[in-house]
Amino acid sequence: MKLDRRTRSWGRHAGLMFAALAMLLAGCTSYVTTQVTAFSNWDGGSDATRTYAFQRTTSQANSLEDSTYEQVVANELATHAFRQVDMDRAHYLVAIAYGTRSDMAVSSAPAYYYDPWPGPYYWGRPYGWGGGPWGPWGPYGGGYVTQSYPVFTHTLGIRITDRASGKEVYNVTARSSGDEASLVYAMPFLARSAMADFPLGNGVVRTVKLPVDGQGGAPNEVAAGAAAPAAPASGAKAVQ
């Protein structure tokens, strides 16, 4: 009976501990962290001159994927007074490039265990294997476990050129890494980060953190057949 009471007591303590941990995690905000690199020769101009058209390669011309990502970028450009017009009326041309790379990462972590029934004997030997009632590793075990897991790096590049002269005036790249495999999910975060605080100075490299909403969604969800509503870039947190 004494063993049963100890078991029940340990179970109650463990249950309370996990419940407290769940409440703590529920109150935390998740972020997507993106590294942004910008090269700029932006001369300012007025809102009236911020007309643009997307510049596409032959392979992009009839791509549904490209047109979907262009709409996400267009939403962010709109927050900076850019207006999409026909090619022959555009002051600027905007080109996008994107991609995903998959790598394997390896990590090592301590392996833990807990004996809920400590006593003067451990595995048939008094006081463990050398020093104390829990054996040589203490009450929580020892050793290391090595694990491999995939890491996905998503990249979005936005290039703005003056249509009349062909001169590049702004070139920004946003890159994020994590366990999310979907570029569709990552694209709104990349676009928001790339255009946050436009225009950045030449050669600026910084980190942008964007919160994930309560449903685990992106700041601008990709919507098929319709533009997602533009949202201000003020939600971005920049770490210089």
Coordinates of N, CA and C in Angstrom, one line a residue:
M1 N 0.8 -1.2 0.0 CA 0.0 0.0 0.0 C 0.9 1.3 0.0
K2 N 2.0 1.2 0.7 CA 2.8 2.4 0.7 C 3.3 2.7 -0.7
L3 N 3.7 1.7 -1.5 CA 4.1 1.9 -2.8 C 3.0 2.5 -3.7
D4 N 1.8 2.1 -3.5 CA 0.6 2.6 -4.2 C 0.4 4.1 -3.9
R5 N 0.5 4.5 -2.6 CA 0.3 5.9 -2.2 C 1.4 6.7 -2.8
R6 N 2.6 6.3 -2.9 CA 3.7 7.0 -3.5 C 3.4 7.2 -5.0
T7 N 2.9 6.2 -5.6 CA 2.6 6.3 -7.1 C 1.5 7.3 -7.3
R8 N 0.5 7.2 -6.5 CA -0.6 8.2 -6.7 C -0.2 9.6 -6.5
S9 N 0.7 9.8 -5.4 CA 1.2 11.1 -5.1 C 2.0 11.7 -6.2
W10 N 2.9 10.8 -6.7 CA 3.8 11.3 -7.9 C 2.9 11.6 -9.1
G11 N 1.9 10.8 -9.3 CA 1.0 11.0 -10.5 C 0.3 12.4 -10.4
R12 N -0.2 12.7 -9.1 CA -0.8 14.0 -9.0 C 0.1 15.2 -9.2
H13 N 1.3 15.1 -8.6 CA 2.3 16.1 -8.8 C 2.7 16.3 -10.3
A14 N 2.8 15.2 -11.0 CA 3.2 15.2 -12.4 C 2.0 15.9 -13.2
G15 N 0.8 15.5 -12.9 CA -0.4 16.1 -13.6 C -0.4 17.6 -13.4
L16 N -0.2 18.1 -12.1 CA -0.2 19.5 -11.9 C 0.9 20.2 -12.6
M17 N 2.1 19.6 -12.7 CA 3.2 20.2 -13.4 C 2.9 20.3 -14.9
F18 N 2.4 19.3 -15.5 CA 2.1 19.4 -16.9 C 0.9 20.4 -17.2
A19 N 0.0 20.4 -16.3 CA -1.1 21.4 -16.5 C -0.6 22.8 -16.5
A20 N 0.3 23.1 -15.5 CA 0.9 24.4 -15.4 C 1.7 24.8 -16.7
L21 N 2.4 23.8 -17.2 CA 3.3 24.0 -18.3 C 2.4 24.3 -19.6
A22 N 1.3 23.6 -19.7 CA 0.3 23.8 -20.8 C -0.2 25.2 -20.8
M23 N -0.6 25.7 -19.6 CA -1.1 27.0 -19.5 C -0.1 28.1 -19.8
L24 N 1.1 27.8 -19.4 CA 2.2 28.7 -19.7 C 2.4 28.8 -21.2
L25 N 2.5 27.7 -21.9 CA 2.7 27.6 -23.4 C 1.5 28.3 -24.1
A26 N 0.3 28.1 -23.6 CA -0.8 28.7 -24.3 C -0.8 30.2 -24.3
G27 N -0.1 30.8 -23.3 CA -0.1 32.2 -23.2 C 1.1 32.8 -24.0
C28 N 1.9 32.0 -24.6 CA 3.1 32.5 -25.3 C 2.7 32.8 -26.7
T29 N 3.3 33.8 -27.3 CA 3.1 34.1 -28.7 C 4.2 33.5 -29.6
S30 N 3.8 32.9 -30.7 CA 4.8 32.3 -31.6 C 5.2 33.4 -32.6
Y31 N 6.4 33.3 -33.1 CA 6.9 34.2 -34.1 C 7.6 33.5 -35.2
V32 N 7.6 34.1 -36.4 CA 8.4 33.7 -37.5 C 9.5 34.7 -37.6
T33 N 10.7 34.2 -37.6 CA 11.9 35.1 -37.7 C 12.5 35.0 -39.1
T34 N 12.7 36.2 -39.7 CA 13.2 36.3 -41.1 C 14.4 37.2 -41.1
Q35 N 15.4 36.8 -41.9 CA 16.6 37.6 -42.1 C 16.4 38.4 -43.4
V36 N 16.5 39.7 -43.4 CA 16.3 40.6 -44.5 C 17.5 41.3 -44.9
T37 N 17.9 41.2 -46.2 CA 19.0 42.0 -46.7 C 18.5 42.9 -47.9
A38 N 18.9 44.2 -47.8 CA 18.4 45.1 -48.8 C 19.6 45.9 -49.4
F39 N 19.4 46.1 -50.8 CA 20.3 47.0 -51.5 C 19.4 48.1 -52.1
S40 N 19.8 49.3 -51.9 CA 18.9 50.4 -52.3 C 19.6 51.6 -52.9
N41 N 18.9 52.1 -54.0 CA 19.2 53.4 -54.5 C 17.9 54.1 -54.8
W42 N 17.1 54.0 -53.8 CA 15.7 54.6 -53.9 C 15.8 56.1 -53.7
D43 N 15.2 56.8 -54.6 CA 15.3 58.3 -54.6 C 14.0 58.9 -54.0
G44 N 13.1 58.1 -53.5 CA 11.9 58.7 -52.9 C 10.8 58.8 -53.9
G45 N 10.7 60.0 -54.5 CA 9.6 60.2 -55.4 C 8.3 60.5 -54.6
S46 N 7.2 60.6 -55.4 CA 5.9 60.8 -54.7 C 5.0 59.6 -54.9
D47 N 3.9 59.6 -54.2 CA 3.0 58.5 -54.3 C 2.5 58.4 -55.7
A48 N 2.4 59.5 -56.4 CA 1.8 59.4 -57.7 C 2.7 58.7 -58.7
T49 N 4.0 58.6 -58.4 CA 5.0 57.9 -59.3 C 5.1 56.5 -58.9
R50 N 4.5 56.0 -57.9 CA 4.7 54.6 -57.4 C 3.7 53.6 -58.2
T51 N 3.7 53.7 -59.5 CA 2.9 52.8 -60.3 C 3.9 51.7 -60.7
Y52 N 3.4 50.5 -60.8 CA 4.3 49.4 -61.2 C 3.5 48.3 -61.9
A53 N 4.3 47.4 -62.6 CA 3.7 46.2 -63.2 C 4.7 45.1 -62.9
F54 N 4.2 43.9 -62.7 CA 5.1 42.7 -62.5 C 5.8 42.3 -63.8
Q55 N 7.1 42.1 -63.7 CA 7.9 41.7 -64.8 C 8.1 40.1 -64.7
R56 N 7.7 39.4 -65.7 CA 7.8 38.0 -65.6 C 8.7 37.4 -66.7
T57 N 9.3 36.3 -66.3 CA 10.0 35.5 -67.3 C 9.0 34.7 -68.1
T58 N 9.5 34.0 -69.2 CA 8.7 33.2 -70.0 C 8.0 32.1 -69.2
S59 N 8.7 31.5 -68.3 CA 8.2 30.4 -67.5 C 7.2 30.9 -66.4
Q60 N 7.3 32.1 -66.0 CA 6.4 32.7 -65.1 C 5.1 33.2 -65.7
A61 N 5.1 33.5 -67.0 CA 4.0 34.2 -67.6 C 2.6 33.5 -67.3
N62 N 2.6 32.2 -67.4 CA 1.3 31.5 -67.2 C 1.3 30.6 -66.0
S63 N 2.1 31.0 -65.0 CA 2.2 30.2 -63.8 C 1.2 30.6 -62.7
L64 N 0.3 29.7 -62.3 CA -0.6 30.1 -61.2 C 0.1 30.3 -59.9
E65 N 1.2 29.6 -59.7 CA 2.0 29.8 -58.4 C 2.6 31.2 -58.4
D66 N 3.1 31.6 -59.5 CA 3.7 32.9 -59.6 C 2.7 34.0 -59.4
S67 N 1.5 33.9 -60.0 CA 0.5 34.9 -59.9 C 0.0 35.0 -58.5
T68 N -0.1 33.8 -57.8 CA -0.5 33.8 -56.4 C 0.5 34.5 -55.5
Y69 N 1.8 34.3 -55.7 CA 2.8 34.9 -54.9 C 2.9 36.4 -55.2
E70 N 2.6 36.8 -56.5 CA 2.6 38.2 -56.9 C 1.5 38.9 -56.1
Q71 N 0.4 38.3 -55.9 CA -0.7 39.0 -55.2 C -0.3 39.2 -53.7
V72 N 0.4 38.3 -53.1 CA 0.8 38.5 -51.8 C 1.8 39.7 -51.7
V73 N 2.7 39.7 -52.6 CA 3.7 40.8 -52.7 C 2.9 42.1 -53.0
A74 N 1.9 42.1 -53.9 CA 1.2 43.3 -54.2 C 0.5 43.9 -53.0
N75 N 0.0 43.0 -52.1 CA -0.6 43.5 -50.9 C 0.3 44.3 -50.0
E76 N 1.6 43.8 -49.9 CA 2.6 44.5 -49.1 C 3.0 45.8 -49.8
L77 N 3.1 45.8 -51.2 CA 3.5 47.0 -51.9 C 2.4 48.1 -51.7
A78 N 1.2 47.7 -51.6 CA 0.0 48.6 -51.5 C 0.1 49.4 -50.2
T79 N 0.7 48.8 -49.1 CA 0.9 49.5 -47.9 C 1.9 50.6 -48.0
H80 N 2.6 50.7 -49.1 CA 3.6 51.7 -49.3 C 3.3 52.6 -50.5
A81 N 2.0 52.7 -50.8 CA 1.4 53.5 -51.8 C 1.7 53.1 -53.2
F82 N 2.2 51.9 -53.4 CA 2.4 51.4 -54.8 C 1.0 50.9 -55.4
R83 N 0.8 51.3 -56.7 CA -0.4 50.9 -57.4 C 0.0 50.1 -58.6
Q84 N -0.7 48.9 -58.8 CA -0.4 48.1 -59.9 C -1.2 48.6 -61.1
V85 N -0.5 48.8 -62.2 CA -1.2 49.3 -63.5 C -0.7 48.4 -64.6
D86 N -1.2 48.8 -65.8 CA -0.7 48.1 -67.0 C 0.8 48.4 -67.3
M87 N 1.4 47.5 -68.0 CA 2.8 47.6 -68.2 C 3.2 48.9 -68.8
D88 N 2.4 49.4 -69.8 CA 2.8 50.6 -70.6 C 2.6 51.9 -69.7
R89 N 2.0 51.8 -68.6 CA 1.8 53.0 -67.7 C 2.6 52.9 -66.4
A90 N 3.4 51.8 -66.3 CA 4.1 51.6 -65.0 C 5.4 52.4 -65.0
H91 N 5.6 53.0 -63.8 CA 6.9 53.7 -63.6 C 8.0 52.7 -63.2
Y92 N 7.6 51.7 -62.5 CA 8.5 50.7 -62.1 C 8.1 49.3 -62.5
L93 N 9.1 48.4 -62.6 CA 8.9 47.0 -62.9 C 9.3 46.2 -61.6
V94 N 8.4 45.3 -61.2 CA 8.7 44.5 -60.0 C 8.9 43.0 -60.4
A95 N 10.0 42.4 -60.1 CA 10.2 41.0 -60.4 C 10.4 40.3 -59.0
I96 N 9.9 39.1 -59.0 CA 10.0 38.3 -57.8 C 10.8 37.0 -58.1
A97 N 11.5 36.5 -57.2 CA 12.2 35.2 -57.3 C 12.0 34.5 -55.9
Y98 N 11.9 33.2 -55.9 CA 11.6 32.5 -54.7 C 12.1 31.0 -54.8
G99 N 12.2 30.4 -53.6 CA 12.7 29.0 -53.6 C 12.7 28.5 -52.2
T100 N 12.9 27.1 -52.1 CA 12.9 26.4 -50.9 C 14.1 25.4 -50.9
R101 N 14.9 25.4 -49.9 CA 15.9 24.4 -49.7 C 15.7 23.6 -48.5
S102 N 15.9 22.3 -48.6 CA 15.8 21.4 -47.5 C 17.1 20.8 -47.0
D103 N 17.4 20.9 -45.7 CA 18.6 20.3 -45.2 C 18.2 19.4 -44.0
M104 N 19.2 18.6 -43.5 CA 19.0 17.9 -42.3 C 19.9 18.4 -41.2
A105 N 19.3 18.7 -40.1 CA 20.0 19.2 -38.9 C 20.1 18.1 -37.9
V106 N 21.2 18.1 -37.1 CA 21.4 17.1 -36.1 C 21.6 17.8 -34.7
S107 N 20.9 17.3 -33.7 CA 21.1 17.9 -32.4 C 21.2 16.8 -31.3
S108 N 21.9 17.1 -30.3 CA 22.1 16.1 -29.2 C 21.5 16.8 -27.9
A109 N 20.8 15.9 -27.1 CA 20.2 16.4 -25.9 C 20.3 15.4 -24.8
P110 N 20.4 15.8 -23.6 CA 20.5 14.9 -22.5 C 19.3 14.0 -22.4
A111 N 19.5 12.7 -22.1 CA 18.4 11.7 -22.0 C 18.1 11.7 -20.5
Y112 N 16.9 11.9 -20.1 CA 16.4 12.0 -18.7 C 15.5 10.8 -18.4
Y113 N 15.5 10.4 -17.2 CA 14.5 9.6 -16.6 C 14.3 10.0 -15.2
Y114 N 13.2 9.6 -14.6 CA 12.9 9.9 -13.2 C 12.4 8.6 -12.5
D115 N 12.9 8.2 -11.4 CA 12.5 7.0 -10.7 C 11.5 7.5 -9.6
P116 N 10.2 7.2 -9.7 CA 9.2 7.7 -8.8 C 9.3 7.0 -7.4
W117 N 10.1 5.9 -7.4 CA 10.1 5.1 -6.1 C 11.6 5.1 -5.6
P118 N 12.1 6.2 -5.2 CA 13.5 6.1 -4.7 C 13.6 5.4 -3.4
G119 N 14.7 4.7 -3.2 CA 14.9 4.0 -2.0 C 16.3 3.7 -1.7
P120 N 16.6 3.0 -0.7 CA 18.0 2.7 -0.3 C 18.7 1.7 -1.3
Y121 N 17.9 1.1 -2.1 CA 18.5 0.1 -3.0 C 18.1 0.4 -4.5
Y122 N 19.0 0.2 -5.4 CA 18.8 0.6 -6.8 C 19.4 -0.5 -7.7
W123 N 18.5 -1.2 -8.4 CA 18.9 -2.3 -9.3 C 19.7 -3.3 -8.5
G124 N 19.3 -3.6 -7.3 CA 19.9 -4.7 -6.5 C 21.2 -4.4 -5.8
R125 N 21.6 -3.1 -5.9 CA 22.9 -2.7 -5.2 C 22.6 -1.6 -4.2
P126 N 23.0 -1.7 -3.0 CA 22.8 -0.6 -2.1 C 23.3 0.7 -2.6
Y127 N 22.4 1.8 -2.6 CA 22.8 3.1 -3.0 C 23.4 3.2 -4.4
G128 N 22.8 2.4 -5.3 CA 23.1 2.6 -6.7 C 24.5 2.0 -7.0
W129 N 25.0 2.6 -8.1 CA 26.3 2.2 -8.6 C 27.5 3.0 -8.1
G130 N 27.3 3.8 -7.2 CA 28.4 4.6 -6.7 C 28.0 6.0 -6.3
G131 N 27.5 6.2 -5.1 CA 27.2 7.5 -4.7 C 25.8 7.9 -4.7
G132 N 25.0 7.5 -3.8 CA 23.6 8.0 -3.7 C 22.6 7.0 -4.1
P133 N 21.3 7.2 -3.7 CA 20.3 6.2 -4.0 C 19.8 6.1 -5.4
W134 N 20.3 7.0 -6.3 CA 19.8 7.0 -7.7 C 20.8 6.5 -8.7
G135 N 21.9 6.0 -8.3 CA 22.9 5.6 -9.3 C 23.9 6.7 -9.6
P136 N 24.8 6.5 -10.6 CA 25.8 7.4 -10.9 C 25.4 8.7 -11.6
W137 N 24.1 8.8 -12.2 CA 23.7 9.9 -12.9 C 22.8 10.9 -12.2
G138 N 22.5 10.6 -10.9 CA 21.6 11.4 -10.1 C 20.2 11.0 -10.4
P139 N 19.2 11.8 -9.9 CA 17.8 11.4 -9.9 C 17.2 11.5 -11.3
Y140 N 17.9 12.1 -12.3 CA 17.2 12.3 -13.6 C 18.0 11.6 -14.7
G141 N 18.8 10.7 -14.4 CA 19.4 9.9 -15.5 C 20.6 10.6 -16.1
G142 N 21.0 10.1 -17.3 CA 22.2 10.7 -17.9 C 22.3 10.2 -19.4
G143 N 23.5 10.5 -20.0 CA 23.7 10.1 -21.4 C 23.0 11.2 -22.3
Y144 N 23.2 10.9 -23.6 CA 22.7 11.9 -24.7 C 22.0 11.1 -25.8
V145 N 21.0 11.8 -26.3 CA 20.3 11.2 -27.5 C 20.5 12.1 -28.7
T146 N 20.9 11.6 -29.8 CA 21.1 12.3 -31.0 C 20.0 12.2 -32.0
Q147 N 19.4 13.3 -32.4 CA 18.3 13.2 -33.3 C 18.5 14.0 -34.6
S148 N 18.0 13.5 -35.7 CA 18.1 14.3 -37.0 C 16.7 14.7 -37.4
Y149 N 16.6 15.9 -37.9 CA 15.3 16.5 -38.3 C 15.5 17.4 -39.5
P150 N 14.5 17.5 -40.4 CA 14.6 18.4 -41.5 C 14.4 19.9 -41.2
V151 N 15.2 20.7 -41.9 CA 15.1 22.2 -41.7 C 14.8 22.7 -43.2
F152 N 13.8 23.6 -43.3 CA 13.5 24.1 -44.6 C 13.8 25.6 -44.6
T153 N 14.5 26.1 -45.6 CA 14.8 27.5 -45.8 C 14.1 28.0 -47.0
H154 N 13.2 29.0 -46.7 CA 12.4 29.6 -47.7 C 13.0 31.0 -48.0
T155 N 13.0 31.4 -49.3 CA 13.6 32.6 -49.7 C 12.7 33.4 -50.7
L156 N 12.6 34.7 -50.5 CA 11.8 35.5 -51.5 C 12.7 36.7 -51.8
G157 N 12.9 37.0 -53.1 CA 13.6 38.2 -53.6 C 12.6 39.1 -54.3
I158 N 12.7 40.4 -54.0 CA 11.9 41.4 -54.7 C 12.8 42.4 -55.3
R159 N 12.7 42.6 -56.6 CA 13.6 43.5 -57.4 C 12.8 44.6 -58.1
I160 N 13.1 45.8 -57.8 CA 12.3 46.9 -58.4 C 13.3 47.7 -59.3
T161 N 12.9 47.9 -60.5 CA 13.7 48.6 -61.5 C 12.8 49.8 -62.1
D162 N 13.6 50.8 -62.5 CA 12.9 51.9 -63.3 C 12.6 51.4 -64.7
R163 N 11.4 51.5 -65.1 CA 11.0 50.9 -66.4 C 11.7 51.7 -67.6
A164 N 11.8 53.0 -67.5 CA 12.3 53.8 -68.6 C 13.8 53.5 -68.8
S165 N 14.5 53.5 -67.7 CA 16.0 53.4 -67.8 C 16.5 52.0 -67.6
G166 N 15.7 51.1 -67.0 CA 16.2 49.7 -66.7 C 17.1 49.7 -65.4
K167 N 17.2 50.8 -64.8 CA 18.1 50.9 -63.6 C 17.4 50.2 -62.4
E168 N 18.2 49.4 -61.7 CA 17.7 48.8 -60.5 C 17.7 49.8 -59.4
V169 N 16.6 50.0 -58.7 CA 16.5 51.0 -57.6 C 16.3 50.3 -56.2
Y170 N 15.9 49.1 -56.2 CA 15.7 48.4 -54.9 C 15.7 46.9 -55.1
N171 N 16.4 46.2 -54.2 CA 16.6 44.8 -54.3 C 16.6 44.3 -52.8
V172 N 15.6 43.5 -52.5 CA 15.6 43.0 -51.1 C 15.3 41.5 -51.1
T173 N 15.9 40.8 -50.2 CA 15.8 39.4 -50.0 C 15.4 39.0 -48.6
A174 N 14.4 38.2 -48.4 CA 13.9 37.7 -47.1 C 14.1 36.2 -47.1
R175 N 14.7 35.8 -46.0 CA 15.0 34.3 -45.8 C 14.6 33.9 -44.4
S176 N 13.9 32.7 -44.3 CA 13.5 32.2 -43.0 C 13.7 30.7 -43.1
S177 N 14.0 30.1 -41.9 CA 14.3 28.7 -41.8 C 13.5 28.1 -40.6
G178 N 13.1 26.9 -40.7 CA 12.3 26.2 -39.7 C 11.8 24.9 -40.1
D179 N 10.8 24.3 -39.4 CA 10.3 23.0 -39.7 C 9.1 23.1 -40.6
E180 N 8.7 24.3 -41.0 CA 7.6 24.4 -41.9 C 8.0 24.1 -43.4
A181 N 7.4 23.1 -44.0 CA 7.9 22.7 -45.3 C 7.2 23.5 -46.4
S182 N 6.1 24.1 -46.1 CA 5.2 24.8 -47.2 C 5.7 26.2 -47.5
L183 N 6.1 26.4 -48.7 CA 6.4 27.8 -49.2 C 5.1 28.7 -49.2
V184 N 4.0 28.0 -49.5 CA 2.7 28.8 -49.5 C 2.5 29.4 -48.2
Y185 N 2.7 28.6 -47.1 CA 2.5 29.2 -45.7 C 3.5 30.2 -45.4
A186 N 4.8 30.0 -45.9 CA 5.9 31.0 -45.5 C 5.8 32.3 -46.3
M187 N 5.2 32.3 -47.5 CA 5.3 33.4 -48.4 C 4.7 34.7 -47.8
P188 N 3.6 34.7 -47.1 CA 3.1 36.0 -46.5 C 4.1 36.6 -45.5
F189 N 4.7 35.7 -44.7 CA 5.7 36.2 -43.7 C 6.9 36.8 -44.5
L190 N 7.4 36.1 -45.5 CA 8.5 36.6 -46.3 C 8.2 38.0 -46.9
A191 N 7.0 38.1 -47.5 CA 6.7 39.3 -48.2 C 6.5 40.5 -47.2
R192 N 5.9 40.2 -46.1 CA 5.7 41.2 -45.0 C 7.1 41.7 -44.5
S193 N 8.0 40.7 -44.2 CA 9.3 41.0 -43.7 C 10.1 41.8 -44.7
A194 N 10.0 41.4 -46.0 CA 10.8 42.1 -47.1 C 10.4 43.5 -47.2
M195 N 9.2 43.9 -47.1 CA 8.7 45.2 -47.3 C 8.5 46.0 -46.0
A196 N 8.8 45.4 -44.9 CA 8.7 46.2 -43.6 C 9.6 47.4 -43.6
D197 N 9.1 48.5 -43.3 CA 9.9 49.8 -43.2 C 10.5 50.2 -44.5
F198 N 9.9 49.9 -45.6 CA 10.4 50.3 -46.9 C 10.5 51.8 -47.0
P199 N 11.6 52.3 -47.6 CA 12.8 51.6 -48.1 C 13.9 51.5 -47.0
L200 N 14.5 50.4 -47.0 CA 15.7 50.3 -46.1 C 16.9 50.9 -46.8
G201 N 17.9 51.2 -46.0 CA 19.2 51.7 -46.6 C 20.0 50.7 -47.4
N202 N 20.9 51.2 -48.1 CA 21.8 50.3 -48.9 C 22.6 49.4 -48.1
G203 N 22.6 48.1 -48.3 CA 23.5 47.2 -47.6 C 23.0 46.8 -46.2
V204 N 21.7 47.1 -45.9 CA 21.2 46.8 -44.5 C 20.9 45.3 -44.4
V205 N 21.3 44.8 -43.3 CA 20.9 43.4 -43.0 C 20.3 43.4 -41.6
R206 N 19.1 42.8 -41.5 CA 18.5 42.9 -40.2 C 17.5 41.6 -40.0
T207 N 17.1 41.4 -38.8 CA 16.2 40.3 -38.5 C 14.8 40.9 -38.2
V208 N 13.7 40.3 -38.8 CA 12.4 40.7 -38.5 C 11.6 39.6 -37.9
K209 N 10.9 39.9 -36.8 CA 10.0 38.9 -36.2 C 8.6 39.2 -36.4
L210 N 7.8 38.3 -36.9 CA 6.4 38.5 -37.1 C 5.6 37.5 -36.3
P211 N 4.6 38.0 -35.5 CA 3.8 37.1 -34.7 C 2.8 36.2 -35.6
V212 N 2.6 35.0 -35.2 CA 1.6 34.1 -35.8 C 0.3 34.4 -35.1
D213 N -0.8 34.4 -35.8 CA -2.1 34.7 -35.1 C -2.5 33.5 -34.3
G214 N -3.6 33.8 -33.6 CA -4.1 32.8 -32.6 C -4.4 31.4 -33.2
Q215 N -4.7 31.4 -34.5 CA -5.1 30.2 -35.2 C -3.9 29.6 -36.0
G216 N -2.7 30.1 -35.7 CA -1.5 29.6 -36.4 C -1.4 30.1 -37.8
G217 N -2.1 31.2 -38.1 CA -2.1 31.6 -39.5 C -1.0 32.7 -39.8
A218 N -0.9 33.0 -41.1 CA 0.1 34.0 -41.5 C -0.5 35.4 -41.5
P219 N 0.3 36.5 -41.6 CA -0.3 37.8 -41.6 C -1.2 38.1 -42.7
N220 N -0.9 37.6 -43.9 CA -1.7 37.7 -45.1 C -1.9 36.3 -45.7
E221 N -3.0 35.7 -45.4 CA -3.2 34.3 -45.9 C -3.3 34.4 -47.4
V222 N -2.8 33.3 -48.1 CA -2.9 33.2 -49.5 C -4.3 32.8 -49.9
A223 N -5.1 33.6 -50.6 CA -6.5 33.3 -50.9 C -6.5 33.0 -52.4
A224 N -7.1 31.9 -52.8 CA -7.2 31.5 -54.2 C -8.3 32.4 -54.9
G225 N -7.9 33.1 -56.0 CA -8.8 33.8 -56.8 C -9.2 35.2 -56.2
A226 N -8.6 35.6 -55.1 CA -9.0 36.9 -54.5 C -7.8 37.4 -53.8
A227 N -7.7 38.7 -53.7 CA -6.6 39.3 -53.0 C -6.8 39.3 -51.5
A228 N -5.8 39.0 -50.8 CA -5.9 39.0 -49.3 C -5.9 40.5 -48.9
P229 N -6.6 40.9 -47.9 CA -6.6 42.3 -47.5 C -5.3 42.8 -47.0
A230 N -4.9 43.9 -47.5 CA -3.6 44.5 -47.1 C -3.6 44.8 -45.6
A231 N -2.5 44.6 -45.0 CA -2.4 44.9 -43.5 C -1.1 45.8 -43.3
P232 N -1.1 46.6 -42.4 CA 0.1 47.5 -42.2 C 1.3 46.7 -41.7
A233 N 2.4 47.2 -42.0 CA 3.7 46.5 -41.6 C 4.1 46.8 -40.2
S234 N 3.2 47.5 -39.4 CA 3.6 47.8 -38.1 C 3.7 46.6 -37.2
G235 N 3.2 45.5 -37.6 CA 3.2 44.3 -36.8 C 4.6 43.7 -36.7
A236 N 5.5 44.1 -37.6 CA 6.8 43.5 -37.6 C 7.7 44.1 -36.5
K237 N 8.5 43.2 -36.0 CA 9.5 43.7 -35.0 C 10.9 43.5 -35.6
A238 N 11.6 44.6 -35.7 CA 12.9 44.5 -36.4 C 14.0 44.5 -35.3
V239 N 15.0 43.6 -35.5 CA 16.2 43.6 -34.7 C 17.3 44.0 -35.6
Q240 N 17.9 45.1 -35.3 CA 18.9 45.6 -36.2 C 20.2 44.8 -36.0

